[in-house]
N, CA, C and O atoms as a DFTB+ gen file, in Angstrom:
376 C
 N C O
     1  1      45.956     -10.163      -1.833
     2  2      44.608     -10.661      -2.004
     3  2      43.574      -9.562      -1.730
     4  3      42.432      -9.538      -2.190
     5  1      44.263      -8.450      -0.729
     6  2      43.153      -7.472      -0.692
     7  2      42.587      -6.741      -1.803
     8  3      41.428      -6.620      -2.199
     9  1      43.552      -6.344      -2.155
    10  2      43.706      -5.899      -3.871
    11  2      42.727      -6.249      -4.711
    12  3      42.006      -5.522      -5.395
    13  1      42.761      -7.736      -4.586
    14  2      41.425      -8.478      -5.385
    15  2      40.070      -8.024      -4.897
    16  3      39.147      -7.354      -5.360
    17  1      40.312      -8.615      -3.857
    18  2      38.832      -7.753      -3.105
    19  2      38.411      -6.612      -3.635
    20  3      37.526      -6.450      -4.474
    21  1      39.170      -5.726      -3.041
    22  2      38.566      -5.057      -3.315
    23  2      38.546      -3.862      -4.938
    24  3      37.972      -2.795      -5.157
    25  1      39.502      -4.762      -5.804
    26  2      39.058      -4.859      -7.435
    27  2      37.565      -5.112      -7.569
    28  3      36.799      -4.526      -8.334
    29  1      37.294      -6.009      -6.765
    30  2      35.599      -7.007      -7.421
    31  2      34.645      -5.845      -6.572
    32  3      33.464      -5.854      -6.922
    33  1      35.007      -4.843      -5.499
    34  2      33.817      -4.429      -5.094
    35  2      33.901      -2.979      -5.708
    36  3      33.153      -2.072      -5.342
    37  1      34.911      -2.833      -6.710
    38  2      34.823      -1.612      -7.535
    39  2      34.318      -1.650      -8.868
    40  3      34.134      -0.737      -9.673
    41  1      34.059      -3.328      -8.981
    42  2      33.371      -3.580     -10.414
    43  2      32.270      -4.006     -10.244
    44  3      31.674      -4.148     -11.312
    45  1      31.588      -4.341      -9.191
    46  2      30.421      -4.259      -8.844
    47  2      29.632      -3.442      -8.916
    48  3      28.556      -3.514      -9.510
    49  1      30.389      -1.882      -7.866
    50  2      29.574      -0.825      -8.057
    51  2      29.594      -0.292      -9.139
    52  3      28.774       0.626      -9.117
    53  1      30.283      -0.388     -10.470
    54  2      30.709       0.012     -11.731
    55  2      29.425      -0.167     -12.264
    56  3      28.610       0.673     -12.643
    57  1      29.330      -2.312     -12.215
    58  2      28.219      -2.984     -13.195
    59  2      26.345      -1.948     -12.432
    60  3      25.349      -1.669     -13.098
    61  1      26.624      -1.643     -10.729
    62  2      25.437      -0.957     -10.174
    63  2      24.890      -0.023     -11.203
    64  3      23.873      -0.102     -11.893
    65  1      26.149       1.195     -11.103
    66  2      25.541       2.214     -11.586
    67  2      25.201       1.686     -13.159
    68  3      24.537       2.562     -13.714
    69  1      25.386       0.805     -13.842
    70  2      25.316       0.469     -15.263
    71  2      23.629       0.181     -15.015
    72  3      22.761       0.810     -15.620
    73  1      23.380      -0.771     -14.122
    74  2      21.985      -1.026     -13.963
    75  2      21.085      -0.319     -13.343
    76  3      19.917      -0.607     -13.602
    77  1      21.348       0.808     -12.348
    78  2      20.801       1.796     -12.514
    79  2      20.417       2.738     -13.141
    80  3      19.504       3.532     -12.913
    81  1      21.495       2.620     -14.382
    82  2      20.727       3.779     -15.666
    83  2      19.929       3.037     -16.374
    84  3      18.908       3.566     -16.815
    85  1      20.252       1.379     -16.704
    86  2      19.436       0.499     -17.765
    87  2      17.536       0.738     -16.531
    88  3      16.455       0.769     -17.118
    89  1      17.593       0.830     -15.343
    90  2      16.378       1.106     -14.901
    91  2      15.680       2.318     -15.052
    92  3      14.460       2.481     -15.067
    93  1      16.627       3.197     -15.169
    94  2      15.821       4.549     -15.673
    95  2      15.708       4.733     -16.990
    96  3      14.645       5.110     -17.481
    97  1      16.862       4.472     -17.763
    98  2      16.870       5.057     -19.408
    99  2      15.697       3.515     -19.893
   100  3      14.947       3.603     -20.866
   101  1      15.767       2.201     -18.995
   102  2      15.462       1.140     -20.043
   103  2      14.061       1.244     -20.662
   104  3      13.165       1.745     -19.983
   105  1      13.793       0.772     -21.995
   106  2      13.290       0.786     -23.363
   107  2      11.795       0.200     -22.749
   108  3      10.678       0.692     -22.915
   109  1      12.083      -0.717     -22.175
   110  2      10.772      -1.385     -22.237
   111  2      11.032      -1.647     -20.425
   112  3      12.030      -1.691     -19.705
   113  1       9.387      -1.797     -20.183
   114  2       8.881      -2.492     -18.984
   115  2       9.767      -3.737     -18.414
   116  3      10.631      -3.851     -17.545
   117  1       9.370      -4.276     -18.981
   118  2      10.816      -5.415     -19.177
   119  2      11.952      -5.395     -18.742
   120  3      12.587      -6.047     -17.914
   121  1      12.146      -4.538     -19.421
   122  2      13.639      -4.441     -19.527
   123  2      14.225      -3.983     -17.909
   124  3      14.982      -4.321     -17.000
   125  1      13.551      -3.281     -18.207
   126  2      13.255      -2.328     -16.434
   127  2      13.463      -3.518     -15.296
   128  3      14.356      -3.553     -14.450
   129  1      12.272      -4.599     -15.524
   130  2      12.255      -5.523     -14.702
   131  2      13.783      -6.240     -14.265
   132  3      14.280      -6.393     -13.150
   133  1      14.260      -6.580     -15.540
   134  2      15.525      -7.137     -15.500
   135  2      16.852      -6.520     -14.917
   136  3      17.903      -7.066     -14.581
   137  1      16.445      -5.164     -14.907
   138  2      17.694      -4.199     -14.800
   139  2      17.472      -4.137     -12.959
   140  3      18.475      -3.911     -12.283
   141  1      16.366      -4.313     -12.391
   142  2      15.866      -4.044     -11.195
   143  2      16.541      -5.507     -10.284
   144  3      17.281      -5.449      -9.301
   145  1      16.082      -6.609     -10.883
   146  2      16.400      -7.689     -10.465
   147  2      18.477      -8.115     -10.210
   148  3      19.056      -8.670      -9.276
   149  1      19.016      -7.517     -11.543
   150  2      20.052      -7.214     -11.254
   151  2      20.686      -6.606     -10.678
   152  3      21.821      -7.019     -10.440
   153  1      20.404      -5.770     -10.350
   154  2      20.719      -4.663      -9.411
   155  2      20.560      -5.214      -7.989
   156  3      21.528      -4.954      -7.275
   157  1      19.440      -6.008      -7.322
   158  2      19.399      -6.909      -6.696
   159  2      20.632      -7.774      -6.270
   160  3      21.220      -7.621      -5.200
   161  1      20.927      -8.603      -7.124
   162  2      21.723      -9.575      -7.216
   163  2      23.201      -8.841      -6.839
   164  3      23.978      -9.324      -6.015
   165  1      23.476      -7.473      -7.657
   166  2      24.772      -6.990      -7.301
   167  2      24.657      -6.607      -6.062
   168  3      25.666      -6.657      -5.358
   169  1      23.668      -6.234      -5.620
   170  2      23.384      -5.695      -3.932
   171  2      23.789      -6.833      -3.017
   172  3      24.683      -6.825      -2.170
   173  1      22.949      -7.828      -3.355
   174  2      23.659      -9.326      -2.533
   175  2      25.305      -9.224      -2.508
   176  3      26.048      -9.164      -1.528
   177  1      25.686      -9.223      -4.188
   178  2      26.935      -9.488      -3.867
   179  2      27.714      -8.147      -3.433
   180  3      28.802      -8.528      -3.001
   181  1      27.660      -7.193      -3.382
   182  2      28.324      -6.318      -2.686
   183  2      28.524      -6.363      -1.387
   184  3      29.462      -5.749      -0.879
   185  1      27.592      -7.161      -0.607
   186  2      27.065      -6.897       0.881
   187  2      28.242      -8.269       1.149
   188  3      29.223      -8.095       1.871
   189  1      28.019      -9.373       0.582
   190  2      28.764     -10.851       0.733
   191  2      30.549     -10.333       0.452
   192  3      31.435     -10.864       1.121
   193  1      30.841      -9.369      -0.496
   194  2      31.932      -9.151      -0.329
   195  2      32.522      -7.889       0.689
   196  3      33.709      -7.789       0.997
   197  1      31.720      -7.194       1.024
   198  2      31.611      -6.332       2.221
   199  2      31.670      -7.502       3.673
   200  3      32.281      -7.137       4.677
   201  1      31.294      -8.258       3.654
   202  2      31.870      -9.133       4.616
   203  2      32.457      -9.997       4.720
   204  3      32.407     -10.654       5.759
   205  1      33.061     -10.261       3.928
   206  2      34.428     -10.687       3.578
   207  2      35.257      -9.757       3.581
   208  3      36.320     -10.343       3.379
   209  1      35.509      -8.517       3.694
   210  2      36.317      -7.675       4.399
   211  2      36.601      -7.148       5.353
   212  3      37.687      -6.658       5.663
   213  1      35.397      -7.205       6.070
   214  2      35.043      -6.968       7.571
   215  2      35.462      -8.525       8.314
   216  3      35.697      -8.604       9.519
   217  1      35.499      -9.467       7.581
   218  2      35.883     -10.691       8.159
   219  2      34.684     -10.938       9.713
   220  3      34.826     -11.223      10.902
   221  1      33.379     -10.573       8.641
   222  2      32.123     -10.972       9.782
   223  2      31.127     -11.836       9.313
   224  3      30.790     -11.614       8.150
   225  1      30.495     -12.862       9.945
   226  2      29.367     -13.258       8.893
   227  2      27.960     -12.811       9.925
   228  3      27.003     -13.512      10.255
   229  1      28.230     -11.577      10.214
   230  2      26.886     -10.884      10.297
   231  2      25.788     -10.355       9.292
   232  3      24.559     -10.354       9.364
   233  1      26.464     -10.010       8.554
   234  2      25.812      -9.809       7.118
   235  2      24.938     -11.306       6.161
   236  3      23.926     -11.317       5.461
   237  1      25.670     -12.141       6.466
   238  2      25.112     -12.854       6.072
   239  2      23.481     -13.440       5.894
   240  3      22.921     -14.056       4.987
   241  1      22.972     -12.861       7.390
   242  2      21.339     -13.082       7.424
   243  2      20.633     -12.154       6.454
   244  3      19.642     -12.644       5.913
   245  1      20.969     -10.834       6.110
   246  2      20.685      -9.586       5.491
   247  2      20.767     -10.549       3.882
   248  3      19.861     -11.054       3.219
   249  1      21.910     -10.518       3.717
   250  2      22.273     -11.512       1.988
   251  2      20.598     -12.275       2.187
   252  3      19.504     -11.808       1.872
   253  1      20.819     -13.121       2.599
   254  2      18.983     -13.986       2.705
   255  2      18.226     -13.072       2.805
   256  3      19.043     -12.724       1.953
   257  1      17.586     -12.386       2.937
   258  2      16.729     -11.575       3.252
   259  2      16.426     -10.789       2.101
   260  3      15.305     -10.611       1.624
   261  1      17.650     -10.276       1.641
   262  2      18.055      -9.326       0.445
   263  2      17.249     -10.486      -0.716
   264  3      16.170     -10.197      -1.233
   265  1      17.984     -11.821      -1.006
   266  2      17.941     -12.493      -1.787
   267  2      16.073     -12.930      -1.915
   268  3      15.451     -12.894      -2.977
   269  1      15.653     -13.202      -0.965
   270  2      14.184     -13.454      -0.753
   271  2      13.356     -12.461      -0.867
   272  3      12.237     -12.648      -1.346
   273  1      13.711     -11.409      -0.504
   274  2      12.407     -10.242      -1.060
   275  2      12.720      -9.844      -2.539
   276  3      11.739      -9.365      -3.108
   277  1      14.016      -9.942      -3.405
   278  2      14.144      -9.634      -4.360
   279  2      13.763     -11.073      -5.720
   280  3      13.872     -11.038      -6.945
   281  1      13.288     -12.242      -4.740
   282  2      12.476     -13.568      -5.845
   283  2      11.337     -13.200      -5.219
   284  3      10.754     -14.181      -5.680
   285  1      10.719     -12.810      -4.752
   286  2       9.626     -12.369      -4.506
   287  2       8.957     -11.067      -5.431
   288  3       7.933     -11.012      -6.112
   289  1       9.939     -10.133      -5.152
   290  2       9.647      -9.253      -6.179
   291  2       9.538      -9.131      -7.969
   292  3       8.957      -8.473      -8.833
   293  1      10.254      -9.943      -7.864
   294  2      10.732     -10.367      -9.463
   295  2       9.652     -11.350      -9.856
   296  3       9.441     -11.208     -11.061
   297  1       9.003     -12.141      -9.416
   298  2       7.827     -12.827      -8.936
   299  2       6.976     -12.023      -9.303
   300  3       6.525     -12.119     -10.445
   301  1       6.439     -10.805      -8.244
   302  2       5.356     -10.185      -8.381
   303  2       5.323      -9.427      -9.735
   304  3       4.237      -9.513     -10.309
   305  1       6.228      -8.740     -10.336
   306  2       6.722      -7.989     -10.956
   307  2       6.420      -8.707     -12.035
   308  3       5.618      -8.075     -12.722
   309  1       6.784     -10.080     -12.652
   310  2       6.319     -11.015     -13.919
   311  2       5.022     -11.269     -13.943
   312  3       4.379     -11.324     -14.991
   313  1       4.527     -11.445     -12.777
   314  2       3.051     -12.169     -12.771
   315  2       2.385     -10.216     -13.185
   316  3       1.557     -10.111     -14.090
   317  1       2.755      -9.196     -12.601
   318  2       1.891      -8.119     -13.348
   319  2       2.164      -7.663     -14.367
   320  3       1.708      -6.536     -14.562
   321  1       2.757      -8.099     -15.147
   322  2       3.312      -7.658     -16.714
   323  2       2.310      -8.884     -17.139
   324  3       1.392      -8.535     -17.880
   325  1       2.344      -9.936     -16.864
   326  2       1.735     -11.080     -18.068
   327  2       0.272     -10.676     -17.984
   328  3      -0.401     -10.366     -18.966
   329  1      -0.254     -10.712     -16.474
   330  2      -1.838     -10.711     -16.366
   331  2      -2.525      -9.248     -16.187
   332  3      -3.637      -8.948     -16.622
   333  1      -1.427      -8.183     -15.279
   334  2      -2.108      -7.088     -15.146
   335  2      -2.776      -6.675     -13.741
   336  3      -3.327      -5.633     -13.387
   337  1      -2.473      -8.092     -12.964
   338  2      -2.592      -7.975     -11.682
   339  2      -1.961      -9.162     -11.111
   340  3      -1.458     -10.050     -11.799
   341  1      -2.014      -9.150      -9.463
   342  2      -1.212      -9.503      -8.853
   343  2      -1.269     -10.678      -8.144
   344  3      -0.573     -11.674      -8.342
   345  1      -2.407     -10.480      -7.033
   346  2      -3.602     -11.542      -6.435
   347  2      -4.530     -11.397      -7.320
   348  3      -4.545     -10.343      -7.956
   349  1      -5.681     -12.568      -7.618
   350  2      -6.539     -12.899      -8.304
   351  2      -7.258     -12.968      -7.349
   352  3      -6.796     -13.162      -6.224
   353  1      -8.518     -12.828      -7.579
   354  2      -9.698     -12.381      -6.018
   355  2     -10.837     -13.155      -7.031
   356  3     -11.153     -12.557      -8.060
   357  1     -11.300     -14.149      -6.813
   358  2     -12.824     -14.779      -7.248
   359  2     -14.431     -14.355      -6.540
   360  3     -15.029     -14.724      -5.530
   361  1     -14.667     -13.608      -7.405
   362  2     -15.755     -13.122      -7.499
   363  2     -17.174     -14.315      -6.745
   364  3     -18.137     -14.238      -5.982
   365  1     -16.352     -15.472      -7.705
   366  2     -18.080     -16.162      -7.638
   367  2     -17.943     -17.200      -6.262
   368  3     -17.312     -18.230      -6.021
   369  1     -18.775     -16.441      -5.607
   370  2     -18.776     -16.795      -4.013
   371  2     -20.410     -17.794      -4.009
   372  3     -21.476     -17.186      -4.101
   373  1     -20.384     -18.841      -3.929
   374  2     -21.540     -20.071      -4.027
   375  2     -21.418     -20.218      -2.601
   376  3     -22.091     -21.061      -2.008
């Protein structure tokens, strides 16, 4: 079963570096976004199967953490592609 394991955390870092070039080489803004967010997600799961080998669930608070600043980011990251900014600040103060 280790074997498996650690099969999946060699195709992880495989699919990483794949999304690390789609963030540098990628075509569009966009695209970028998507490649960033994934990269994310493989980070979660690298870390979740990194402790599952360590047979710790210390890692586990980090996974949350990881997972929440990266919907946050992906968040911020959509809302400045559509509008061009981030917070909206109202001018008209009555």
């Amino acid at each position: 079963m280790m074997f498996f394991y650690w099969g999946v955390v060699i195709l992880i870092s495989l699919s990483m570096l794949a999304f690390i070039f789609r963030l540098i080489k990628g075509p569009s803004v966009p695209d970028r976004v998507v490649a960033l967010d994934s990269l994310g997600v493989a980070l979660i799961c690298m870390i979740g199967m990194i402790s599952i080998l360590a047979g710790t669930s210390f890692f586990l608070e980090i996974i949350l953490l990881l997972a929440i600043l990266a919907f946050i980011g992906t968040v911020a990251f959509s809302k400045f592609l559509e509008k061009g900014e981030i917070i909206q600040r109202d001018n008209d103060i009555s």
